[in-house]
Amino acid sequence: SAVISQKPSRDICQRGTSLTIQCQVDSQVTMMFWYRQQPGQSLTLIATANQGSEATYESGFVIDKFPISRPNLTFSTLTVSNMSPEDSSIYLCSAIRDVNNEQFFGPGTRLTVL
Amino acid sequence: AQKVTQAQTEISVVEKEDVTLDCVYETRDTTYYLFWYKQPPSGELVFLIRRNSFDEQNEISGRYSWNFQKSTSSFNFTITASQVVDSAVYFCALKGSGYSTLTFGKGTMLLVSP
């Protein structure tokens, strides 16, 4: 298994500002992902964070709004840019070590945008 | 395309009742993996089980059991003698072969009252 930590655990932000969420895994992993969970909803994949290259975004998500970095095999960041109240969600980092392993999740970052 | 359907939005039971959470999936992959996750009110996503498409044996872990039936594309989850601590949202998820990511169902909220 992999232990995933996220910072911050929660934040309240003002409209128009940006927040960077950090994700740290306790061991090297093959793939890292970022999900969004809007209130009362299921998890939606934002993007796959690729080490050393641009992230792969899902339909409906763009790099300008959700820039992602992954400088090494254990760390990634997600920035939520120019926030609006609609961005209020839980943002979860996830990782798998190899194709046969379970996909593990961080504890999530609860974001509230006023 | 992959799809996971959890038709039960919310289930309420009284402690010690047995409860079954339904999950129906669609995939064109011959090799795939099915998962159940628990999300308590605190928000973290807790991995419960992974089952691959070639293993149709039912599994029991304490009060939890899972019934995988390829013929009906279902992967149902039963909690025996439910407890208040079982109250959470439960997600069924599907992952295809290779380095694909998870497709989640919409989740079933289970409320167990004393």
mmCIF file with all atom_site columns, C-alpha atoms in Angstrom:
data_model
loop_
_atom_site.group_PDB
_atom_site.id
_atom_site.type_symbol
_atom_site.label_atom_id
_atom_site.label_alt_id
_atom_site.label_comp_id
_atom_site.label_asym_id
_atom_site.label_entity_id
_atom_site.label_seq_id
_atom_site.pdbx_PDB_ins_code
_atom_site.Cartn_x
_atom_site.Cartn_y
_atom_site.Cartn_z
_atom_site.occupancy
_atom_site.B_iso_or_equiv
_atom_site.pdbx_formal_charge
_atom_site.auth_seq_id
_atom_site.auth_comp_id
_atom_site.auth_asym_id
_atom_site.auth_atom_id
_atom_site.pdbx_PDB_model_num
ATOM 1   C CA . SER A 1 1   ? 0.000   0.000   0.000   1.00 0.00 ? 1   SER A CA 1
ATOM 2   C CA . ALA A 1 2   ? 0.927   3.640   -0.201  1.00 0.00 ? 2   ALA A CA 1
ATOM 3   C CA . VAL A 1 3   ? 0.344   6.378   2.338   1.00 0.00 ? 3   VAL A CA 1
ATOM 4   C CA . ILE A 1 4   ? -0.674  9.659   0.778   1.00 0.00 ? 4   ILE A CA 1
ATOM 5   C CA . SER A 1 5   ? -0.743  12.996  2.557   1.00 0.00 ? 5   SER A CA 1
ATOM 6   C CA . GLN A 1 6   ? -2.215  16.256  1.351   1.00 0.00 ? 6   GLN A CA 1
ATOM 7   C CA . LYS A 1 7   ? -1.746  19.850  2.381   1.00 0.00 ? 7   LYS A CA 1
ATOM 8   C CA . PRO A 1 8   ? -3.750  21.795  3.276   1.00 0.00 ? 8   PRO A CA 1
ATOM 9   C CA . SER A 1 9   ? -6.475  19.586  4.675   1.00 0.00 ? 9   SER A CA 1
ATOM 10  C CA . ARG A 1 10  ? -8.994  22.374  4.242   1.00 0.00 ? 10  ARG A CA 1
ATOM 11  C CA . ASP A 1 11  ? -9.099  26.032  3.285   1.00 0.00 ? 11  ASP A CA 1
ATOM 12  C CA . ILE A 1 12  ? -11.531 28.870  2.848   1.00 0.00 ? 12  ILE A CA 1
ATOM 13  C CA . CYS A 1 13  ? -10.596 31.171  -0.001  1.00 0.00 ? 13  CYS A CA 1
ATOM 14  C CA . GLN A 1 14  ? -11.859 34.320  -1.611  1.00 0.00 ? 14  GLN A CA 1
ATOM 15  C CA . ARG A 1 15  ? -13.217 34.465  -5.115  1.00 0.00 ? 15  ARG A CA 1
ATOM 16  C CA . GLY A 1 16  ? -10.550 35.221  -7.701  1.00 0.00 ? 16  GLY A CA 1
ATOM 17  C CA . THR A 1 17  ? -7.615  33.850  -5.735  1.00 0.00 ? 17  THR A CA 1
ATOM 18  C CA . SER A 1 18  ? -5.640  30.659  -6.335  1.00 0.00 ? 18  SER A CA 1
ATOM 19  C CA . LEU A 1 19  ? -4.783  27.746  -4.068  1.00 0.00 ? 19  LEU A CA 1
ATOM 20  C CA . THR A 1 20  ? -2.058  25.148  -4.493  1.00 0.00 ? 20  THR A CA 1
ATOM 21  C CA . ILE A 1 21  ? -2.637  21.717  -2.998  1.00 0.00 ? 21  ILE A CA 1
ATOM 22  C CA . GLN A 1 22  ? 0.314   19.469  -2.294  1.00 0.00 ? 22  GLN A CA 1
ATOM 23  C CA . CYS A 1 23  ? 0.306   15.686  -2.458  1.00 0.00 ? 23  CYS A CA 1
ATOM 24  C CA . GLN A 1 24  ? 3.096   13.578  -1.003  1.00 0.00 ? 24  GLN A CA 1
ATOM 25  C CA . VAL A 1 25  ? 3.338   9.783   -1.300  1.00 0.00 ? 25  VAL A CA 1
ATOM 26  C CA . ASP A 1 26  ? 5.506   7.806   1.086   1.00 0.00 ? 26  ASP A CA 1
ATOM 27  C CA . SER A 1 27  ? 7.062   5.721   -1.700  1.00 0.00 ? 27  SER A CA 1
ATOM 28  C CA . GLN A 1 28  ? 7.647   5.939   -5.433  1.00 0.00 ? 28  GLN A CA 1
ATOM 29  C CA . VAL A 1 29  ? 4.526   5.392   -7.494  1.00 0.00 ? 29  VAL A CA 1
ATOM 30  C CA . THR A 1 30  ? 3.936   4.917   -11.181 1.00 0.00 ? 30  THR A CA 1
ATOM 31  C CA . MET A 1 31  ? 0.908   7.108   -11.604 1.00 0.00 ? 31  MET A CA 1
ATOM 32  C CA . MET A 1 32  ? -0.653  9.983   -9.727  1.00 0.00 ? 32  MET A CA 1
ATOM 33  C CA . PHE A 1 33  ? -4.089  11.464  -10.269 1.00 0.00 ? 33  PHE A CA 1
ATOM 34  C CA . TRP A 1 34  ? -6.182  14.373  -9.106  1.00 0.00 ? 34  TRP A CA 1
ATOM 35  C CA . TYR A 1 35  ? -9.914  14.037  -8.510  1.00 0.00 ? 35  TYR A CA 1
ATOM 36  C CA . ARG A 1 36  ? -12.642 16.498  -7.629  1.00 0.00 ? 36  ARG A CA 1
ATOM 37  C CA . GLN A 1 37  ? -15.648 15.623  -5.530  1.00 0.00 ? 37  GLN A CA 1
ATOM 38  C CA . GLN A 1 38  ? -18.322 18.287  -5.527  1.00 0.00 ? 38  GLN A CA 1
ATOM 39  C CA . PRO A 1 39  ? -20.739 18.346  -2.575  1.00 0.00 ? 39  PRO A CA 1
ATOM 40  C CA . GLY A 1 40  ? -22.882 15.231  -2.518  1.00 0.00 ? 40  GLY A CA 1
ATOM 41  C CA . GLN A 1 41  ? -21.398 13.942  -5.743  1.00 0.00 ? 41  GLN A CA 1
ATOM 42  C CA . SER A 1 42  ? -19.116 11.174  -6.869  1.00 0.00 ? 42  SER A CA 1
ATOM 43  C CA . LEU A 1 43  ? -15.456 11.521  -7.767  1.00 0.00 ? 43  LEU A CA 1
ATOM 44  C CA . THR A 1 44  ? -14.508 13.024  -11.105 1.00 0.00 ? 44  THR A CA 1
ATOM 45  C CA . LEU A 1 45  ? -11.043 12.661  -12.538 1.00 0.00 ? 45  LEU A CA 1
ATOM 46  C CA . ILE A 1 46  ? -9.411  16.006  -13.268 1.00 0.00 ? 46  ILE A CA 1
ATOM 47  C CA . ALA A 1 47  ? -6.113  14.810  -14.701 1.00 0.00 ? 47  ALA A CA 1
ATOM 48  C CA . THR A 1 48  ? -3.282  12.328  -14.602 1.00 0.00 ? 48  THR A CA 1
ATOM 49  C CA . ALA A 1 49  ? -0.115  13.917  -13.287 1.00 0.00 ? 49  ALA A CA 1
ATOM 50  C CA . ASN A 1 50  ? 2.816   12.849  -15.453 1.00 0.00 ? 50  ASN A CA 1
ATOM 51  C CA . GLN A 1 51  ? 6.316   12.958  -14.057 1.00 0.00 ? 51  GLN A CA 1
ATOM 52  C CA . GLY A 1 52  ? 8.465   15.370  -15.991 1.00 0.00 ? 52  GLY A CA 1
ATOM 53  C CA . SER A 1 53  ? 5.825   16.316  -18.551 1.00 0.00 ? 53  SER A CA 1
ATOM 54  C CA . GLU A 1 54  ? 2.489   18.067  -18.860 1.00 0.00 ? 54  GLU A CA 1
ATOM 55  C CA . ALA A 1 55  ? -0.485  16.505  -17.147 1.00 0.00 ? 55  ALA A CA 1
ATOM 56  C CA . THR A 1 56  ? -3.174  14.705  -19.131 1.00 0.00 ? 56  THR A CA 1
ATOM 57  C CA . TYR A 1 57  ? -6.504  16.425  -18.572 1.00 0.00 ? 57  TYR A CA 1
ATOM 58  C CA . GLU A 1 58  ? -9.959  14.929  -18.781 1.00 0.00 ? 58  GLU A CA 1
ATOM 59  C CA . SER A 1 59  ? -12.722 16.481  -20.793 1.00 0.00 ? 59  SER A CA 1
ATOM 60  C CA . GLY A 1 60  ? -13.983 19.623  -19.133 1.00 0.00 ? 60  GLY A CA 1
ATOM 61  C CA . PHE A 1 61  ? -10.757 20.423  -17.293 1.00 0.00 ? 61  PHE A CA 1
ATOM 62  C CA . VAL A 1 62  ? -8.032  22.705  -18.655 1.00 0.00 ? 62  VAL A CA 1
ATOM 63  C CA . ILE A 1 63  ? -4.482  23.470  -17.683 1.00 0.00 ? 63  ILE A CA 1
ATOM 64  C CA . ASP A 1 64  ? -5.075  27.188  -17.225 1.00 0.00 ? 64  ASP A CA 1
ATOM 65  C CA . LYS A 1 65  ? -7.653  26.500  -14.524 1.00 0.00 ? 65  LYS A CA 1
ATOM 66  C CA . PHE A 1 66  ? -5.989  23.477  -12.921 1.00 0.00 ? 66  PHE A CA 1
ATOM 67  C CA . PRO A 1 67  ? -2.234  23.586  -13.486 1.00 0.00 ? 67  PRO A CA 1
ATOM 68  C CA . ILE A 1 68  ? -0.545  20.446  -12.204 1.00 0.00 ? 68  ILE A CA 1
ATOM 69  C CA . SER A 1 69  ? 3.076   19.653  -11.502 1.00 0.00 ? 69  SER A CA 1
ATOM 70  C CA . ARG A 1 70  ? 4.811   16.389  -10.779 1.00 0.00 ? 70  ARG A CA 1
ATOM 71  C CA . PRO A 1 71  ? 8.525   16.971  -10.372 1.00 0.00 ? 71  PRO A CA 1
ATOM 72  C CA . ASN A 1 72  ? 9.345   13.466  -9.131  1.00 0.00 ? 72  ASN A CA 1
ATOM 73  C CA . LEU A 1 73  ? 7.830   10.044  -8.433  1.00 0.00 ? 73  LEU A CA 1
ATOM 74  C CA . THR A 1 74  ? 6.430   10.903  -4.994  1.00 0.00 ? 74  THR A CA 1
ATOM 75  C CA . PHE A 1 75  ? 5.123   14.479  -5.189  1.00 0.00 ? 75  PHE A CA 1
ATOM 76  C CA . SER A 1 76  ? 2.535   16.442  -7.105  1.00 0.00 ? 76  SER A CA 1
ATOM 77  C CA . THR A 1 77  ? 0.701   19.735  -6.816  1.00 0.00 ? 77  THR A CA 1
ATOM 78  C CA . LEU A 1 78  ? -2.656  20.903  -8.089  1.00 0.00 ? 78  LEU A CA 1
ATOM 79  C CA . THR A 1 79  ? -3.462  24.593  -8.325  1.00 0.00 ? 79  THR A CA 1
ATOM 80  C CA . VAL A 1 80  ? -7.038  25.790  -8.487  1.00 0.00 ? 80  VAL A CA 1
ATOM 81  C CA . SER A 1 81  ? -6.791  29.137  -10.255 1.00 0.00 ? 81  SER A CA 1
ATOM 82  C CA . ASN A 1 82  ? -9.055  32.184  -10.265 1.00 0.00 ? 82  ASN A CA 1
ATOM 83  C CA . MET A 1 83  ? -11.455 30.428  -7.935  1.00 0.00 ? 83  MET A CA 1
ATOM 84  C CA . SER A 1 84  ? -15.207 30.831  -7.901  1.00 0.00 ? 84  SER A CA 1
ATOM 85  C CA . PRO A 1 85  ? -17.788 29.376  -5.491  1.00 0.00 ? 85  PRO A CA 1
ATOM 86  C CA . GLU A 1 86  ? -18.379 26.580  -8.014  1.00 0.00 ? 86  GLU A CA 1
ATOM 87  C CA . ASP A 1 87  ? -14.867 25.312  -7.245  1.00 0.00 ? 87  ASP A CA 1
ATOM 88  C CA . SER A 1 88  ? -15.908 24.475  -3.691  1.00 0.00 ? 88  SER A CA 1
ATOM 89  C CA . SER A 1 89  ? -15.192 20.765  -3.520  1.00 0.00 ? 89  SER A CA 1
ATOM 90  C CA . ILE A 1 90  ? -13.012 18.102  -2.019  1.00 0.00 ? 90  ILE A CA 1
ATOM 91  C CA . TYR A 1 91  ? -9.868  17.621  -4.072  1.00 0.00 ? 91  TYR A CA 1
ATOM 92  C CA . LEU A 1 92  ? -8.275  14.200  -3.750  1.00 0.00 ? 92  LEU A CA 1
ATOM 93  C CA . CYS A 1 93  ? -4.853  13.016  -4.767  1.00 0.00 ? 93  CYS A CA 1
ATOM 94  C CA . SER A 1 94  ? -4.528  9.380   -5.771  1.00 0.00 ? 94  SER A CA 1
ATOM 95  C CA . ALA A 1 95  ? -1.743  7.020   -6.770  1.00 0.00 ? 95  ALA A CA 1
ATOM 96  C CA . ILE A 1 96  ? -1.022  3.523   -7.979  1.00 0.00 ? 96  ILE A CA 1
ATOM 97  C CA . ARG A 1 97  ? 2.331   1.815   -7.812  1.00 0.00 ? 97  ARG A CA 1
ATOM 98  C CA . ASP A 1 98  ? 1.922   -0.445  -10.807 1.00 0.00 ? 98  ASP A CA 1
ATOM 99  C CA . VAL A 1 99  ? -0.802  -1.727  -13.053 1.00 0.00 ? 99  VAL A CA 1
ATOM 100 C CA . ASN A 1 100 ? -1.798  -4.533  -10.697 1.00 0.00 ? 100 ASN A CA 1
ATOM 101 C CA . ASN A 1 101 ? -1.987  -2.547  -7.505  1.00 0.00 ? 101 ASN A CA 1
ATOM 102 C CA . GLU A 1 102 ? -4.881  -0.899  -5.781  1.00 0.00 ? 102 GLU A CA 1
ATOM 103 C CA . GLN A 1 103 ? -5.473  2.788   -6.311  1.00 0.00 ? 103 GLN A CA 1
ATOM 104 C CA . PHE A 1 104 ? -5.016  4.666   -3.053  1.00 0.00 ? 104 PHE A CA 1
ATOM 105 C CA . PHE A 1 105 ? -6.309  8.065   -2.094  1.00 0.00 ? 105 PHE A CA 1
ATOM 106 C CA . GLY A 1 106 ? -5.131  10.895  0.049   1.00 0.00 ? 106 GLY A CA 1
ATOM 107 C CA . PRO A 1 107 ? -7.347  12.319  2.794   1.00 0.00 ? 107 PRO A CA 1
ATOM 108 C CA . GLY A 1 108 ? -8.560  15.100  0.537   1.00 0.00 ? 108 GLY A CA 1
ATOM 109 C CA . THR A 1 109 ? -8.503  18.883  0.681   1.00 0.00 ? 109 THR A CA 1
ATOM 110 C CA . ARG A 1 110 ? -11.820 20.537  1.488   1.00 0.00 ? 110 ARG A CA 1
ATOM 111 C CA . LEU A 1 111 ? -11.977 23.816  -0.374  1.00 0.00 ? 111 LEU A CA 1
ATOM 112 C CA . THR A 1 112 ? -14.630 26.442  0.244   1.00 0.00 ? 112 THR A CA 1
ATOM 113 C CA . VAL A 1 113 ? -14.690 29.499  -2.004  1.00 0.00 ? 113 VAL A CA 1
ATOM 114 C CA . LEU A 1 114 ? -16.626 32.528  -0.801  1.00 0.00 ? 114 LEU A CA 1
ATOM 115 C CA . ALA B 2 1   ? -16.740 3.249   -22.440 1.00 0.00 ? 1   ALA B CA 1
ATOM 116 C CA . GLN B 2 2   ? -16.959 2.139   -18.860 1.00 0.00 ? 2   GLN B CA 1
ATOM 117 C CA . LYS B 2 3   ? -19.866 2.765   -16.561 1.00 0.00 ? 3   LYS B CA 1
ATOM 118 C CA . VAL B 2 4   ? -20.740 1.946   -12.962 1.00 0.00 ? 4   VAL B CA 1
ATOM 119 C CA . THR B 2 5   ? -24.299 2.188   -11.694 1.00 0.00 ? 5   THR B CA 1
ATOM 120 C CA . GLN B 2 6   ? -25.253 2.309   -8.051  1.00 0.00 ? 6   GLN B CA 1
ATOM 121 C CA . ALA B 2 7   ? -29.001 2.587   -8.214  1.00 0.00 ? 7   ALA B CA 1
ATOM 122 C CA . GLN B 2 8   ? -29.481 3.060   -4.473  1.00 0.00 ? 8   GLN B CA 1
ATOM 123 C CA . THR B 2 9   ? -28.870 6.676   -3.568  1.00 0.00 ? 9   THR B CA 1
ATOM 124 C CA . GLU B 2 10  ? -29.515 6.281   0.132   1.00 0.00 ? 10  GLU B CA 1
ATOM 125 C CA . ILE B 2 11  ? -30.292 3.360   2.428   1.00 0.00 ? 11  ILE B CA 1
ATOM 126 C CA . SER B 2 12  ? -31.408 3.623   6.039   1.00 0.00 ? 12  SER B CA 1
ATOM 127 C CA . VAL B 2 13  ? -31.278 0.654   8.379   1.00 0.00 ? 13  VAL B CA 1
ATOM 128 C CA . VAL B 2 14  ? -31.399 0.022   12.077  1.00 0.00 ? 14  VAL B CA 1
ATOM 129 C CA . GLU B 2 15  ? -28.361 -1.361  13.810  1.00 0.00 ? 15  GLU B CA 1
ATOM 130 C CA . LYS B 2 16  ? -27.895 -5.141  13.484  1.00 0.00 ? 16  LYS B CA 1
ATOM 131 C CA . GLU B 2 17  ? -29.829 -5.336  10.242  1.00 0.00 ? 17  GLU B CA 1
ATOM 132 C CA . ASP B 2 18  ? -28.126 -6.815  7.195   1.00 0.00 ? 18  ASP B CA 1
ATOM 133 C CA . VAL B 2 19  ? -27.853 -4.525  4.187   1.00 0.00 ? 19  VAL B CA 1
ATOM 134 C CA . THR B 2 20  ? -26.805 -5.071  0.576   1.00 0.00 ? 20  THR B CA 1
ATOM 135 C CA . LEU B 2 21  ? -25.416 -2.331  -1.649  1.00 0.00 ? 21  LEU B CA 1
ATOM 136 C CA . ASP B 2 22  ? -25.862 -2.957  -5.345  1.00 0.00 ? 22  ASP B CA 1
ATOM 137 C CA . CYS B 2 23  ? -23.336 -2.270  -8.084  1.00 0.00 ? 23  CYS B CA 1
ATOM 138 C CA . VAL B 2 24  ? -23.770 -2.942  -11.798 1.00 0.00 ? 24  VAL B CA 1
ATOM 139 C CA . TYR B 2 25  ? -21.001 -2.238  -14.267 1.00 0.00 ? 25  TYR B CA 1
ATOM 140 C CA . GLU B 2 26  ? -20.414 -2.008  -18.002 1.00 0.00 ? 26  GLU B CA 1
ATOM 141 C CA . THR B 2 27  ? -17.123 -2.530  -19.768 1.00 0.00 ? 27  THR B CA 1
ATOM 142 C CA . ARG B 2 28  ? -15.779 -3.884  -23.039 1.00 0.00 ? 28  ARG B CA 1
ATOM 143 C CA . ASP B 2 29  ? -12.513 -4.979  -21.450 1.00 0.00 ? 29  ASP B CA 1
ATOM 144 C CA . THR B 2 30  ? -12.039 -8.696  -20.855 1.00 0.00 ? 30  THR B CA 1
ATOM 145 C CA . THR B 2 31  ? -9.642  -7.950  -18.030 1.00 0.00 ? 31  THR B CA 1
ATOM 146 C CA . TYR B 2 32  ? -10.861 -5.465  -15.469 1.00 0.00 ? 32  TYR B CA 1
ATOM 147 C CA . TYR B 2 33  ? -10.919 -4.786  -11.766 1.00 0.00 ? 33  TYR B CA 1
ATOM 148 C CA . LEU B 2 34  ? -13.782 -3.915  -9.448  1.00 0.00 ? 34  LEU B CA 1
ATOM 149 C CA . PHE B 2 35  ? -13.429 -2.005  -6.217  1.00 0.00 ? 35  PHE B CA 1
ATOM 150 C CA . TRP B 2 36  ? -15.415 -0.860  -3.242  1.00 0.00 ? 36  TRP B CA 1
ATOM 151 C CA . TYR B 2 37  ? -14.442 2.214   -1.252  1.00 0.00 ? 37  TYR B CA 1
ATOM 152 C CA . LYS B 2 38  ? -15.924 3.639   1.935   1.00 0.00 ? 38  LYS B CA 1
ATOM 153 C CA . GLN B 2 39  ? -16.097 7.387   2.521   1.00 0.00 ? 39  GLN B CA 1
ATOM 154 C CA . PRO B 2 40  ? -17.024 8.229   6.125   1.00 0.00 ? 40  PRO B CA 1
ATOM 155 C CA . PRO B 2 41  ? -18.168 11.748  7.069   1.00 0.00 ? 41  PRO B CA 1
ATOM 156 C CA . SER B 2 42  ? -14.545 12.767  7.611   1.00 0.00 ? 42  SER B CA 1
ATOM 157 C CA . GLY B 2 43  ? -14.090 12.538  3.848   1.00 0.00 ? 43  GLY B CA 1
ATOM 158 C CA . GLU B 2 44  ? -11.183 10.194  3.331   1.00 0.00 ? 44  GLU B CA 1
ATOM 159 C CA . LEU B 2 45  ? -11.654 7.358   0.862   1.00 0.00 ? 45  LEU B CA 1
ATOM 160 C CA . VAL B 2 46  ? -10.980 3.968   2.421   1.00 0.00 ? 46  VAL B CA 1
ATOM 161 C CA . PHE B 2 47  ? -10.155 1.032   0.177   1.00 0.00 ? 47  PHE B CA 1
ATOM 162 C CA . LEU B 2 48  ? -12.258 -2.061  1.006   1.00 0.00 ? 48  LEU B CA 1
ATOM 163 C CA . ILE B 2 49  ? -11.718 -4.625  -1.715  1.00 0.00 ? 49  ILE B CA 1
ATOM 164 C CA . ARG B 2 50  ? -10.417 -5.259  -5.216  1.00 0.00 ? 50  ARG B CA 1
ATOM 165 C CA . ARG B 2 51  ? -11.636 -8.114  -7.384  1.00 0.00 ? 51  ARG B CA 1
ATOM 166 C CA . ASN B 2 52  ? -10.306 -8.979  -10.839 1.00 0.00 ? 52  ASN B CA 1
ATOM 167 C CA . SER B 2 53  ? -12.523 -10.188 -13.649 1.00 0.00 ? 53  SER B CA 1
ATOM 168 C CA . PHE B 2 54  ? -11.118 -13.712 -13.588 1.00 0.00 ? 54  PHE B CA 1
ATOM 169 C CA . ASP B 2 55  ? -11.905 -14.334 -9.950  1.00 0.00 ? 55  ASP B CA 1
ATOM 170 C CA . GLU B 2 56  ? -15.608 -14.828 -9.347  1.00 0.00 ? 56  GLU B CA 1
ATOM 171 C CA . GLN B 2 57  ? -15.226 -16.281 -5.894  1.00 0.00 ? 57  GLN B CA 1
ATOM 172 C CA . ASN B 2 58  ? -17.230 -14.493 -3.299  1.00 0.00 ? 58  ASN B CA 1
ATOM 173 C CA . GLU B 2 59  ? -15.241 -12.963 -0.507  1.00 0.00 ? 59  GLU B CA 1
ATOM 174 C CA . ILE B 2 60  ? -15.971 -12.525 3.161   1.00 0.00 ? 60  ILE B CA 1
ATOM 175 C CA . SER B 2 61  ? -14.088 -10.267 5.525   1.00 0.00 ? 61  SER B CA 1
ATOM 176 C CA . GLY B 2 62  ? -15.610 -10.127 8.962   1.00 0.00 ? 62  GLY B CA 1
ATOM 177 C CA . ARG B 2 63  ? -19.062 -8.580  8.618   1.00 0.00 ? 63  ARG B CA 1
ATOM 178 C CA . TYR B 2 64  ? -18.403 -7.646  4.996   1.00 0.00 ? 64  TYR B CA 1
ATOM 179 C CA . SER B 2 65  ? -19.023 -9.875  2.014   1.00 0.00 ? 65  SER B CA 1
ATOM 180 C CA . TRP B 2 66  ? -18.951 -9.347  -1.720  1.00 0.00 ? 66  TRP B CA 1
ATOM 181 C CA . ASN B 2 67  ? -20.840 -11.199 -4.449  1.00 0.00 ? 67  ASN B CA 1
ATOM 182 C CA . PHE B 2 68  ? -19.314 -10.925 -7.918  1.00 0.00 ? 68  PHE B CA 1
ATOM 183 C CA . GLN B 2 69  ? -21.407 -12.267 -10.804 1.00 0.00 ? 69  GLN B CA 1
ATOM 184 C CA . LYS B 2 70  ? -20.082 -11.734 -14.313 1.00 0.00 ? 70  LYS B CA 1
ATOM 185 C CA . SER B 2 71  ? -23.284 -13.108 -15.829 1.00 0.00 ? 71  SER B CA 1
ATOM 186 C CA . THR B 2 72  ? -25.207 -10.123 -14.500 1.00 0.00 ? 72  THR B CA 1
ATOM 187 C CA . SER B 2 73  ? -22.250 -7.680  -14.416 1.00 0.00 ? 73  SER B CA 1
ATOM 188 C CA . SER B 2 74  ? -22.816 -7.106  -10.746 1.00 0.00 ? 74  SER B CA 1
ATOM 189 C CA . PHE B 2 75  ? -20.540 -6.731  -7.750  1.00 0.00 ? 75  PHE B CA 1
ATOM 190 C CA . ASN B 2 76  ? -22.745 -6.377  -4.696  1.00 0.00 ? 76  ASN B CA 1
ATOM 191 C CA . PHE B 2 77  ? -21.604 -5.620  -1.176  1.00 0.00 ? 77  PHE B CA 1
ATOM 192 C CA . THR B 2 78  ? -23.323 -6.931  1.947   1.00 0.00 ? 78  THR B CA 1
ATOM 193 C CA . ILE B 2 79  ? -22.809 -5.772  5.496   1.00 0.00 ? 79  ILE B CA 1
ATOM 194 C CA . THR B 2 80  ? -24.038 -8.231  8.089   1.00 0.00 ? 80  THR B CA 1
ATOM 195 C CA . ALA B 2 81  ? -25.235 -7.009  11.463  1.00 0.00 ? 81  ALA B CA 1
ATOM 196 C CA . SER B 2 82  ? -24.698 -3.377  10.562  1.00 0.00 ? 82  SER B CA 1
ATOM 197 C CA . GLN B 2 83  ? -23.288 -0.938  13.099  1.00 0.00 ? 83  GLN B CA 1
ATOM 198 C CA . VAL B 2 84  ? -23.534 2.823   13.473  1.00 0.00 ? 84  VAL B CA 1
ATOM 199 C CA . VAL B 2 85  ? -19.866 3.097   12.451  1.00 0.00 ? 85  VAL B CA 1
ATOM 200 C CA . ASP B 2 86  ? -20.806 1.657   9.066   1.00 0.00 ? 86  ASP B CA 1
ATOM 201 C CA . SER B 2 87  ? -22.604 4.906   8.250   1.00 0.00 ? 87  SER B CA 1
ATOM 202 C CA . ALA B 2 88  ? -20.811 6.314   5.243   1.00 0.00 ? 88  ALA B CA 1
ATOM 203 C CA . VAL B 2 89  ? -21.001 6.736   1.507   1.00 0.00 ? 89  VAL B CA 1
ATOM 204 C CA . TYR B 2 90  ? -19.912 3.613   -0.331  1.00 0.00 ? 90  TYR B CA 1
ATOM 205 C CA . PHE B 2 91  ? -18.524 3.804   -3.851  1.00 0.00 ? 91  PHE B CA 1
ATOM 206 C CA . CYS B 2 92  ? -18.214 0.997   -6.339  1.00 0.00 ? 92  CYS B CA 1
ATOM 207 C CA . ALA B 2 93  ? -15.543 1.550   -8.995  1.00 0.00 ? 93  ALA B CA 1
ATOM 208 C CA . LEU B 2 94  ? -14.246 -0.108  -12.139 1.00 0.00 ? 94  LEU B CA 1
ATOM 209 C CA . LYS B 2 95  ? -10.760 -0.090  -13.640 1.00 0.00 ? 95  LYS B CA 1
ATOM 210 C CA . GLY B 2 96  ? -9.847  -1.490  -17.014 1.00 0.00 ? 96  GLY B CA 1
ATOM 211 C CA . SER B 2 97  ? -6.666  -3.276  -17.938 1.00 0.00 ? 97  SER B CA 1
ATOM 212 C CA . GLY B 2 98  ? -3.318  -1.567  -18.103 1.00 0.00 ? 98  GLY B CA 1
ATOM 213 C CA . TYR B 2 99  ? -2.722  1.891   -16.749 1.00 0.00 ? 99  TYR B CA 1
ATOM 214 C CA . SER B 2 100 ? -6.323  3.033   -16.837 1.00 0.00 ? 100 SER B CA 1
ATOM 215 C CA . THR B 2 101 ? -7.911  4.919   -14.011 1.00 0.00 ? 101 THR B CA 1
ATOM 216 C CA . LEU B 2 102 ? -11.001 4.298   -11.938 1.00 0.00 ? 102 LEU B CA 1
ATOM 217 C CA . THR B 2 103 ? -14.552 4.964   -13.003 1.00 0.00 ? 103 THR B CA 1
ATOM 218 C CA . PHE B 2 104 ? -16.745 5.556   -9.977  1.00 0.00 ? 104 PHE B CA 1
ATOM 219 C CA . GLY B 2 105 ? -20.414 5.008   -9.404  1.00 0.00 ? 105 GLY B CA 1
ATOM 220 C CA . LYS B 2 106 ? -22.421 7.825   -7.848  1.00 0.00 ? 106 LYS B CA 1
ATOM 221 C CA . GLY B 2 107 ? -22.214 6.235   -4.429  1.00 0.00 ? 107 GLY B CA 1
ATOM 222 C CA . THR B 2 108 ? -24.737 4.912   -1.928  1.00 0.00 ? 108 THR B CA 1
ATOM 223 C CA . MET B 2 109 ? -25.173 6.699   1.366   1.00 0.00 ? 109 MET B CA 1
ATOM 224 C CA . LEU B 2 110 ? -25.759 4.206   4.172   1.00 0.00 ? 110 LEU B CA 1
ATOM 225 C CA . LEU B 2 111 ? -27.284 5.488   7.387   1.00 0.00 ? 111 LEU B CA 1
ATOM 226 C CA . VAL B 2 112 ? -27.272 3.087   10.308  1.00 0.00 ? 112 VAL B CA 1
ATOM 227 C CA . SER B 2 113 ? -29.288 4.261   13.278  1.00 0.00 ? 113 SER B CA 1
ATOM 228 C CA . PRO B 2 114 ? -29.004 2.889   16.803  1.00 0.00 ? 114 PRO B CA 1
#
